[in-house]
Coordinates of C-alpha atoms and ligand atoms in Angstrom, one line a residue:
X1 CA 34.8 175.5 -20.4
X2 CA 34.3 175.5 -16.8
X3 CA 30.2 177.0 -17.3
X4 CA 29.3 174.2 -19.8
X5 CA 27.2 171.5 -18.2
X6 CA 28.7 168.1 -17.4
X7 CA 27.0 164.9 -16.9
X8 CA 28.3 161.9 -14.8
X9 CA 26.8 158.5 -14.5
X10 CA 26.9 156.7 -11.1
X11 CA 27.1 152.8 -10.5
X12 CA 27.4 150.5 -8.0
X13 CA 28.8 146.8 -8.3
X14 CA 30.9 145.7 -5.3
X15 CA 31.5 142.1 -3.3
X16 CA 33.7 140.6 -1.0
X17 CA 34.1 137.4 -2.4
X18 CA 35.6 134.2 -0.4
X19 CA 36.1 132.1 -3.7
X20 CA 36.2 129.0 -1.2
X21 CA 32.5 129.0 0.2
X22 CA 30.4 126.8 -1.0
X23 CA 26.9 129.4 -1.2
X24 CA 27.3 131.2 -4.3
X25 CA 26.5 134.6 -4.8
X26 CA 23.2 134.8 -6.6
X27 CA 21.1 137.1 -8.8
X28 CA 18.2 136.8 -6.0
X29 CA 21.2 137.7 -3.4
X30 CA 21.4 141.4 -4.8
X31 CA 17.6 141.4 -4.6
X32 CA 16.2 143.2 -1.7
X33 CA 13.8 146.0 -0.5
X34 CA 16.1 148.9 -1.6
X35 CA 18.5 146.9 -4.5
X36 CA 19.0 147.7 -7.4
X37 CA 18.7 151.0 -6.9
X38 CA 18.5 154.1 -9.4
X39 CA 18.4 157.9 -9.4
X40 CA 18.4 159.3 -6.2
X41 CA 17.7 156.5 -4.7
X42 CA 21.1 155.2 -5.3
X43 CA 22.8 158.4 -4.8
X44 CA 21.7 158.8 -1.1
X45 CA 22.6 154.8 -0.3
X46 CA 25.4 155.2 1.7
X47 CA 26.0 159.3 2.9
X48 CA 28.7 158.6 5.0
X49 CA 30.8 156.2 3.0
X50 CA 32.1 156.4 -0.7
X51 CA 29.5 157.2 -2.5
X52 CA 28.3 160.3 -0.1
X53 CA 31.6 161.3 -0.4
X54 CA 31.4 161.3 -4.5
X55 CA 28.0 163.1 -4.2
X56 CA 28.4 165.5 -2.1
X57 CA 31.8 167.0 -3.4
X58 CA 30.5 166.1 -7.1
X59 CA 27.1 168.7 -6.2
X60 CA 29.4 171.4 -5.1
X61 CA 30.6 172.0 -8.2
X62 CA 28.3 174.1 -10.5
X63 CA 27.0 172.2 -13.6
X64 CA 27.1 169.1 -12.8
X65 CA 24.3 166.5 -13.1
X66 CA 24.4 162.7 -11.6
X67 CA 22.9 160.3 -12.9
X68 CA 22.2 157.0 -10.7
X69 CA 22.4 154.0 -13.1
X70 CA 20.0 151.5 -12.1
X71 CA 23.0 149.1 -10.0
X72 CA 22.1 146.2 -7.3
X73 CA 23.7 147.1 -3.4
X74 CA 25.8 144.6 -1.6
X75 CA 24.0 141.4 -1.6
X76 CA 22.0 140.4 1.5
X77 CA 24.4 137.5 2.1
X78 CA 27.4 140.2 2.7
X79 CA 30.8 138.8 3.0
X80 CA 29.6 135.2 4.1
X81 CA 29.2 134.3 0.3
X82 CA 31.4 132.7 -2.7
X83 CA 31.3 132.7 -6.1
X84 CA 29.4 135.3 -7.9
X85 CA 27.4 133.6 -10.6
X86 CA 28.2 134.2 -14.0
X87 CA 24.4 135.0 -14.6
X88 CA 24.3 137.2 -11.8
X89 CA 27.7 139.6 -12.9
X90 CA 25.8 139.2 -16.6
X91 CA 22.8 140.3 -15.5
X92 CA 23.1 143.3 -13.5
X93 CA 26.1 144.2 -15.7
X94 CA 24.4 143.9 -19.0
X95 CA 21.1 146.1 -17.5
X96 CA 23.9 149.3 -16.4
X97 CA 25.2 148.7 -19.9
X98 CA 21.9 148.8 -21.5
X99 CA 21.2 152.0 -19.5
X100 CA 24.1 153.7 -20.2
X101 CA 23.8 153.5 -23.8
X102 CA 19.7 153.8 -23.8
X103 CA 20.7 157.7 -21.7
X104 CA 24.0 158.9 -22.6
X105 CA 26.2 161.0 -23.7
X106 CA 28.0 161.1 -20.5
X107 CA 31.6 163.4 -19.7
X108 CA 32.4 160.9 -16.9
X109 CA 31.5 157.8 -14.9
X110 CA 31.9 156.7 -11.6
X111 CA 32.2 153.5 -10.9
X112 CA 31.6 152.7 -6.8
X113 CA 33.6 149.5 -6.2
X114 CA 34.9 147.1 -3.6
X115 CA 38.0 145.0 -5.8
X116 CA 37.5 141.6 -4.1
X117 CA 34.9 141.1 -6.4
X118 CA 35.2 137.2 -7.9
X119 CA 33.5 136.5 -10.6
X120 CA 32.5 132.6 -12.2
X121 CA 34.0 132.8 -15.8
X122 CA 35.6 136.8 -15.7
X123 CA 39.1 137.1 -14.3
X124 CA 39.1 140.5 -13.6
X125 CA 35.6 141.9 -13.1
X126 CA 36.3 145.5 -11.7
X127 CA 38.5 145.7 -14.9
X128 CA 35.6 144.2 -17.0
X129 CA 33.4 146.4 -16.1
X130 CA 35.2 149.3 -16.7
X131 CA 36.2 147.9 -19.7
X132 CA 32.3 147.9 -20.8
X133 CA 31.8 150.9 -19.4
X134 CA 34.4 152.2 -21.7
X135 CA 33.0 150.7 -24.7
X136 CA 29.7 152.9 -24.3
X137 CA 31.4 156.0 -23.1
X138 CA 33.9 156.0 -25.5
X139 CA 37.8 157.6 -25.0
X140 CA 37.4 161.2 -24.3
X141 CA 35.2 160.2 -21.2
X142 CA 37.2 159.8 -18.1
X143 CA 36.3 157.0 -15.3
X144 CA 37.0 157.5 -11.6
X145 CA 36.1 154.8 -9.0
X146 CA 36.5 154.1 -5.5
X147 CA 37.7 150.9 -3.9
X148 CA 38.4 149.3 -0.8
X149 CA 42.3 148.8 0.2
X150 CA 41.0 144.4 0.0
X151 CA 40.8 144.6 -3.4
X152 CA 42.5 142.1 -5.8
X153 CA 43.5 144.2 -8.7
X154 CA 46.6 144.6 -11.2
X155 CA 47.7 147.0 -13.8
X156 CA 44.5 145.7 -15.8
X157 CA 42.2 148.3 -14.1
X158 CA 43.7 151.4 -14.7
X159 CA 44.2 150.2 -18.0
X160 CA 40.7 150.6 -18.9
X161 CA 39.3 153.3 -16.5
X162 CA 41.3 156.6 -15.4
X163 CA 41.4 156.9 -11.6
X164 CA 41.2 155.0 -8.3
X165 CA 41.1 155.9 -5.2
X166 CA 41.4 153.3 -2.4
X167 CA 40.9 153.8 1.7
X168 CA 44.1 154.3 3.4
X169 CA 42.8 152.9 6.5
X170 CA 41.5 149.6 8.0
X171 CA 39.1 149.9 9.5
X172 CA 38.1 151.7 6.6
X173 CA 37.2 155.3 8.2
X174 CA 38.0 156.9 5.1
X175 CA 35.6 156.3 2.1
X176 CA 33.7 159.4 2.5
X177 CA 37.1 160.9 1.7
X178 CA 37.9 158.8 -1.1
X179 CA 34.5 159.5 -2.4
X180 CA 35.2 163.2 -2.2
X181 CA 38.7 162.4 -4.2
X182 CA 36.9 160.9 -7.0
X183 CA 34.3 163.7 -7.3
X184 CA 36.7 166.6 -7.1
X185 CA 40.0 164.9 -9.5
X186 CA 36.7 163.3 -11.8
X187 CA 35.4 166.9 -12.2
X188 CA 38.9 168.4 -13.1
X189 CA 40.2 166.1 -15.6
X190 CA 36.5 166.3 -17.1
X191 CA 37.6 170.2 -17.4
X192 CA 40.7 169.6 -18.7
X193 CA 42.6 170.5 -15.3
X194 CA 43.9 167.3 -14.4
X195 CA 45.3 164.6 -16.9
X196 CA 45.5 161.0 -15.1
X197 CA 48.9 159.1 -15.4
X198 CA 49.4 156.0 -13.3
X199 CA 51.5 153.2 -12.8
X200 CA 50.6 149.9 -10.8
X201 CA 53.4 147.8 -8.9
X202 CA 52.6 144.1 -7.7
X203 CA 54.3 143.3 -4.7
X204 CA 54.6 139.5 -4.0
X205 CA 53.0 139.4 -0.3
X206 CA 50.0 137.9 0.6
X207 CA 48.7 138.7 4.3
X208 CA 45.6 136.7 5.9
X209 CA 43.6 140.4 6.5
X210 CA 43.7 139.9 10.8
X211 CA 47.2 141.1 10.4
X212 CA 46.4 144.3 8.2
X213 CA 45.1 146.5 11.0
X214 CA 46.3 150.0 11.0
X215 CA 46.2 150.7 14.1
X216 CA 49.5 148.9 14.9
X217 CA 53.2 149.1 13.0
X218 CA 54.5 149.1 9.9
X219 CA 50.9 149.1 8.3
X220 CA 50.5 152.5 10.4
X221 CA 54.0 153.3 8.8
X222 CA 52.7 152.6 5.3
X223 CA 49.6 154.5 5.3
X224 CA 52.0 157.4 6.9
X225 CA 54.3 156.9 3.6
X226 CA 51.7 157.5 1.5
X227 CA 50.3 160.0 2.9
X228 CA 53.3 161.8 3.3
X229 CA 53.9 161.4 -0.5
X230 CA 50.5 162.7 -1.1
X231 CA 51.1 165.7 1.3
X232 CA 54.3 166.9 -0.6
X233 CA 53.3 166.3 -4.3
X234 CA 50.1 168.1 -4.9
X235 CA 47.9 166.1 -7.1
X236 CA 49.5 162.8 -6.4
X237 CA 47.3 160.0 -5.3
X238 CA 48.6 156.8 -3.8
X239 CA 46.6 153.2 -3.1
X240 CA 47.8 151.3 -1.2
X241 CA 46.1 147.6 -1.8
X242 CA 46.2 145.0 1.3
X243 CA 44.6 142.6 -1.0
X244 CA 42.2 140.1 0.2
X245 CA 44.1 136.5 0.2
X246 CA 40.4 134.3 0.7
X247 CA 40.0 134.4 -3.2
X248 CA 41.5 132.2 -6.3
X249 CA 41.8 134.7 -8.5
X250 CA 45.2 135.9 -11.0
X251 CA 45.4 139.0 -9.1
X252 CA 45.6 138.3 -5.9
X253 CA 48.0 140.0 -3.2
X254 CA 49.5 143.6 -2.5
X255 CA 49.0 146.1 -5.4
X256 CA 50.3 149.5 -5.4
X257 CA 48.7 152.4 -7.4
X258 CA 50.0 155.7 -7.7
X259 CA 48.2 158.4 -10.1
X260 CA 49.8 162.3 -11.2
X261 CA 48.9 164.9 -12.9
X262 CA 50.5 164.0 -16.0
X263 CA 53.7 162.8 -14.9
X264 CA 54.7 159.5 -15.5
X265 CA 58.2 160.1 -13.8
X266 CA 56.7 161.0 -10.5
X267 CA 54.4 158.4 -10.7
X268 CA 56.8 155.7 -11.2
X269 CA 59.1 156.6 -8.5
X270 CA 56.0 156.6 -5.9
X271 CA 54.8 153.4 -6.6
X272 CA 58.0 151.3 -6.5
X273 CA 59.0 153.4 -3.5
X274 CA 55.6 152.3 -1.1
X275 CA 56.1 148.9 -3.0
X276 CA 59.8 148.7 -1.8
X277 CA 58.9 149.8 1.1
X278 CA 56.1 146.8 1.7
X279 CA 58.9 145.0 0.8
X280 CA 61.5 145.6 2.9
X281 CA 58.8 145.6 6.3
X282 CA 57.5 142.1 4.8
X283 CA 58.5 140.2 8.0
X284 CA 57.4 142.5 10.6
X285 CA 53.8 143.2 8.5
X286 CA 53.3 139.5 8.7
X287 CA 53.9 140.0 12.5
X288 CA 51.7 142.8 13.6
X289 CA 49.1 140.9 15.2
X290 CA 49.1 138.4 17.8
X291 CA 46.7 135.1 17.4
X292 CA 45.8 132.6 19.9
X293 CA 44.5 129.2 20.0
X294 CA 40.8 129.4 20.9
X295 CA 41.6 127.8 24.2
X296 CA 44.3 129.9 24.8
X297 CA 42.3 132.8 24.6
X298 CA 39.4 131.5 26.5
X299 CA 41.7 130.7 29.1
X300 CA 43.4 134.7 28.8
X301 CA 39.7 135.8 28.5
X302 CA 39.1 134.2 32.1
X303 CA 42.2 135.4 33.8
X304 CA 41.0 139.2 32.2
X305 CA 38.1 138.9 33.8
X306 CA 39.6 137.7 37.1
X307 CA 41.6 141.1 36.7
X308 CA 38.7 143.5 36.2
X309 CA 40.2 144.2 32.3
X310 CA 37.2 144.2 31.1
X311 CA 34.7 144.6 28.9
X312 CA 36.8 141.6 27.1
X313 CA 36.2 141.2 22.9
X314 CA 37.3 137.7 21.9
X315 CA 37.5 137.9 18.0
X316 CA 37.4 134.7 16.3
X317 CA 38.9 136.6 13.0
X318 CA 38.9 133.1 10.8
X319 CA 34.9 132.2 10.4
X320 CA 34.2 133.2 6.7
X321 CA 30.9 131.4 7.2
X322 CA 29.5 132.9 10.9
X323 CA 28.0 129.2 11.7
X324 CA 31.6 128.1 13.3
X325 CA 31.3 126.5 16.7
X326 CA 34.7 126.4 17.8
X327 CA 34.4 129.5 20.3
X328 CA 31.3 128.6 21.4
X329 CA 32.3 124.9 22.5
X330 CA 35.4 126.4 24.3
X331 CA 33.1 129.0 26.1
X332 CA 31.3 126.3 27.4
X333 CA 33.7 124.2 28.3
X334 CA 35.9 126.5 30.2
X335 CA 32.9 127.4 31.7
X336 CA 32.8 131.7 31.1
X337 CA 29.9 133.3 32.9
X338 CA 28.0 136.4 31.6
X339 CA 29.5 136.0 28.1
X340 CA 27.7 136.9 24.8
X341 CA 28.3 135.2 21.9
X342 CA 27.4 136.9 18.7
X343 CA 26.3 135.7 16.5
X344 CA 26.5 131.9 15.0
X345 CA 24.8 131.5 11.7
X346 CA 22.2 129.1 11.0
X347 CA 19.6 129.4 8.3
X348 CA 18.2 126.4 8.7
X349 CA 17.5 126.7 12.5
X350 CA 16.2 130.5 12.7
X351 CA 14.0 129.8 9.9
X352 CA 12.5 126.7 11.6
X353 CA 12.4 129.1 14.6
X354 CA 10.6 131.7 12.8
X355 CA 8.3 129.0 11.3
X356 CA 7.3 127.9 15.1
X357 CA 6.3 131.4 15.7
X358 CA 9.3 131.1 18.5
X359 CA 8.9 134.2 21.3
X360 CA 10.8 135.5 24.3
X361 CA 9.9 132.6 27.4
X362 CA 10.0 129.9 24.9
X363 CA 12.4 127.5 26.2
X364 CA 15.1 126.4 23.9
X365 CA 16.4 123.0 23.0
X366 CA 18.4 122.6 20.5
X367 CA 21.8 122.3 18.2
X368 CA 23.1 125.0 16.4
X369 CA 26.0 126.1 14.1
X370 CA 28.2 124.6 12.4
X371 CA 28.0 122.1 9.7
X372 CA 28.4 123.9 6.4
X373 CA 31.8 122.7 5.7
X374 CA 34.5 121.4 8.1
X375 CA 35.9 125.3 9.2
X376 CA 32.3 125.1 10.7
X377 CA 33.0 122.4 13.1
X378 CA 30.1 120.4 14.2
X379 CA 26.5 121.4 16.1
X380 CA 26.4 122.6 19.9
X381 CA 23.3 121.4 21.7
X382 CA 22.5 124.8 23.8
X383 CA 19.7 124.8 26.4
X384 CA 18.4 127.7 27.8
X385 CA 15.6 130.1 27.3
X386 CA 14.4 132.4 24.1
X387 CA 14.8 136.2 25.4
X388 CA 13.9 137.6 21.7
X389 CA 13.1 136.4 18.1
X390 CA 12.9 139.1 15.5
X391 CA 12.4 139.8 12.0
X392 CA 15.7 143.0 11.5
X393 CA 17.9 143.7 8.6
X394 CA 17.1 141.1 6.2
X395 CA 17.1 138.1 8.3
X396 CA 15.9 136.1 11.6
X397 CA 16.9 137.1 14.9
X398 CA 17.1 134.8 18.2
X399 CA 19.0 135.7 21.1
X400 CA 18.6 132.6 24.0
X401 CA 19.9 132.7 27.5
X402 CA 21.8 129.7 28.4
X403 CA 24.5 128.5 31.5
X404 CA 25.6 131.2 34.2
X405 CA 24.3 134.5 32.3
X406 CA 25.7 134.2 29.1
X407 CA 23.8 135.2 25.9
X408 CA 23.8 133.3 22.5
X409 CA 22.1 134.7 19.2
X410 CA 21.2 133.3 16.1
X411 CA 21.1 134.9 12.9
X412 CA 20.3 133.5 9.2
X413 CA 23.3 135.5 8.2
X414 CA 27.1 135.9 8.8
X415 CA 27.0 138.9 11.2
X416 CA 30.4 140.9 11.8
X417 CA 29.7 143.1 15.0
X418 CA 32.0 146.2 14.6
X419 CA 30.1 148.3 17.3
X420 CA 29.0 147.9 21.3
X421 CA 25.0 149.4 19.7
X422 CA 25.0 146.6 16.8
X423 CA 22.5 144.9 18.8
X424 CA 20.1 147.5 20.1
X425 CA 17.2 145.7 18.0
X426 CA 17.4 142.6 20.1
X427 CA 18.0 144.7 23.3
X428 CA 21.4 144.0 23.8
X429 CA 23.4 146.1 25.2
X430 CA 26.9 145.0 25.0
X431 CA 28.9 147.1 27.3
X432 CA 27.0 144.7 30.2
X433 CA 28.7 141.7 29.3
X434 CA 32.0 141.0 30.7
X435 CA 33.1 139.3 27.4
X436 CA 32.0 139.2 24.0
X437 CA 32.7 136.5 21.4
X438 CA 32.1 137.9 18.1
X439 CA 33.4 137.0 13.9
X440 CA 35.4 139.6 13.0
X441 CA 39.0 140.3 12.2
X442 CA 39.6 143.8 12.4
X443 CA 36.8 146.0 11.5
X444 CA 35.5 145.5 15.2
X445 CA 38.5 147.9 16.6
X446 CA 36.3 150.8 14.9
X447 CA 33.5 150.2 17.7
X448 CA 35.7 148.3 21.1
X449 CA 39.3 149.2 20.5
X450 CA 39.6 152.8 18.3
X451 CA 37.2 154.3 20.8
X452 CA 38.6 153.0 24.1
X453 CA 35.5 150.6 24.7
X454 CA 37.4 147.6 25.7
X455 CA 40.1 146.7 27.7
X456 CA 40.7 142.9 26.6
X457 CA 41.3 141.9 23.0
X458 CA 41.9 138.7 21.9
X459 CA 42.2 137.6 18.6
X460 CA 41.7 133.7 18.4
X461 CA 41.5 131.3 15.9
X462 CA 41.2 127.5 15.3
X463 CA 44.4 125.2 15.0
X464 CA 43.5 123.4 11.9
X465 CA 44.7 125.1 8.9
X466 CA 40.9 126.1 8.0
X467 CA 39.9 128.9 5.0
X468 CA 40.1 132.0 6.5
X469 CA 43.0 131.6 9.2
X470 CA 46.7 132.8 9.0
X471 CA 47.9 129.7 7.2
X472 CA 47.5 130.1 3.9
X473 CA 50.7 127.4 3.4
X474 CA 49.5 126.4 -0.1
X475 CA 50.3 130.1 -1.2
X476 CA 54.0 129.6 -2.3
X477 CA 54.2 132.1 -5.0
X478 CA 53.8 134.7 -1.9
X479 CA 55.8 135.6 1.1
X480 CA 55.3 134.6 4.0
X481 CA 54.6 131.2 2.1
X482 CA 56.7 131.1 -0.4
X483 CA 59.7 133.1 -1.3
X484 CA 59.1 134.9 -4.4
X485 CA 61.7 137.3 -6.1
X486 CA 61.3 141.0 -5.8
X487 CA 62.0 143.8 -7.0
X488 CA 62.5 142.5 -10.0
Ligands
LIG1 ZN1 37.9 145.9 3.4

């Protein structure tokens, strides 16, 4: 058994989806130098996440042959886009189905997947897909994918595909690992060597995802649980699913998964025990992570400074669109020297920019930001003077040097800085600025907390109950917000 041959497709469908922006997510979104990619093309996208992980283990083996279904990459827009059309899921669904079928038989898929996926017109669409997948491959073929812990998914998955492995960690350090789960337990059950038995809890909590950092008690104590649990059961797998609250969807919230090697028992007790556990920490994980006012933590921002704690980060966690102005209009009006603030999003402006043939000396006149709905706030009138404008990663750069040394770029998309180098293409270098004002929630501590880079941070957000800040009050059927019964 182990010398025969075995053949494993590879695809890629994954999204981020804040169901409340008003930009959907297009077909032409997932098209881009480099997506949809196929073959080896595909296989080498990402080495040092999930799906390097899945290759790399997966080529270890002897045998085994991948096959990279033709399957579109993130699309350009990242996380600062809503809905994904209907046409667009159809589309690149229907051309991996078509494949598939057209260059099959296959012993097992993988399916590389995010989970916060939100589809126009499918409920579930990690489930669906599997579910198609499924269709083609037929029963005795067993499908692994990998997800992030944000992903929005109930029992419905695992219903239709065979194993899941989700990161343990946020900021996600460990997909590479995950990857490397999938290949290895994908490979064994292909052989016959490991038989997948899982059971999914729900657990009523909902958390806004700047309080799901790892770094800090009891999410530390949950990832510990389940690692723990993994550490004494040998081939027992647990996921542990934050959930990504930003999204209308029916399975929204905390989801815990936890697959055996055949026993049901084993992998019952693990799940209700993590899911218990959630339970029982619920207040103190919905109070991990402290959150100021903007003003407030301008106004800590200046007294760090005054102190010599810095480099200081100033994380405005709540913008789900990058073109809010609310930090930037604090900055300036608490008057913060040698600040950069980066980025604020504004298609309309860089591409006006870029159609001016703007360059560095160009002075600079004008209002950006916000706008795009009210979490946006209104324009800022900056003056000041163009130190770059650039053509990088998809979209249109502009950094401009305004007030007492402080640094504002532009960008046509929603840019989440998570390392002090992000910016080396517009010749920033970060670690000279005494603050930084960036969009993210916690991803950023990977780059200017994990690694000891800054002294200061402040997590800030606005006080109106805008998408994508802590009060999520219309959200009764979950705690904090409600106060829903459970266990059941
Ligand atoms: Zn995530």
């Amino acid at each position: 058994m182990t010398s025969q041959s075995i053949r494993i497709a590879v695809l890629h469908f994954s999204h981020e989806t804040v169901t409340f922006l008003k930009n959907d997510t297009t077909i032409d979104d997932f098209i881009y130098p480099g997506s949809p990619a196929r073959g080896e093309a595909l296989l080498q996208f990402d080495p040092k996440s999930y799906m390097g992980g899945f290759v790399k283990m997966a080529r270890e083996f002897d045998g085994v042959e991948l096959v990279g279904i033709e399957s579109p990459w993130w699309p350009k827009t990242s996380i600062g886009s809503g809905w994904v059309t209907n046409e667009a899921f159809e589309t690149f669904t229907g051309r991996m189905i078509a494949e598939l079928e057209a260059s099959g038989p296959f012993d097992g898929v993988y399916l590389c997947l995010h989970g916060a996926m939100a589809v126009r017109g499918v409920a579930r669409p990690e489930a669906e897909l599997a579910r198609r997948v499924r269709d083609v491959v037929g029963r005795k073929a067993f499908i692994a994918a990998t997800f992030d812990l944000h992903g929005n998914e109930d029992e419905e998955f695992l219903k239709q595909a065979d194993m899941a492995f989700a990161v343990k960690y946020f900021p996600h350090y460990d997909g590479y690992l995950q990857g490397e789960r999938a290949a290895r337990t994908l490979v064994r059950a292909i052989r016959g060597d490991y038989k997948p038995t899982s059971t999914t809890v729900k657990v009523p909590i909902i958390s806004p995802t700047v309080l799901q950092w790892t770094g800090a008690s009891p999410w530390m104590d949950l990832v510990q649980r389940a690692l723990t649990w993994e550490a004494r059961e040998p081939d027992l797998y647990v996921n542990v699913f934050f959930g990504f609250p930003f999204a209308d969807v029916p399975d929204v919230g905390m989801t815990i998964q936890a697959m055996t090697n055949g026993n049901p028992e084993l992998a019952s007790q693990v799940a209700r025990d993590i899911a218990e556990t959630a339970w029982r920490q619920r207040e103190a994980l919905l109070n991990s992570t402290e959150v100021h006012s903007i003003s407030e933590g301008v106004a800590l921002a200046k007294q760090a400074v005054q102190r010599r704690e810095t480099p200081v980060v100033l994380a405005d966690h709540s913008d789900r669109s990058g073109s809010a102005t609310w930090l930037l209009k604090e900055i300036i009006a608490q008057d913060l020297s040698n600040t950069l603030i980066a980025t604020i999003t504004d298609a309309a402006t860089t591409a006006r920019l870029k159609a001016q043939g703007a360059k560095a000396g160009d002075a600079f006149d004008m209002e950006v930001g916000g706008l795009v709905d009210e979490s946006a706030g209104t324009p800022v009138r900056i003056q000041g003077t163009i130190l770059k404008a650039v053509e990088a990663y998809g979209q249109f750069w502009v950094s401009i040097r305004f007030g007492r040394d402080n640094v504002l770029i532009l960008s046509t998309y929603l840019v989440q800085i998570m390392e002090p180098f992000s910016l080396q293409h517009m010749d920033i270098d970060i670690g000279a600025f005494r603050v930084t004002a960036i969009k993210s929630r916690v991803h950023f501590r990977r780059g200017f907390h994990d690694n000891g880079f800054a002294r200061t941070i402040l997590l800030v957000e606005p006080p109106e109950p805008f998408l994508g800040t802590v009060r999520l009050n219309g959200l009764t059927k979950f705690y904090p917000y409600g106060n829903p019964a459970f266990p059941e």
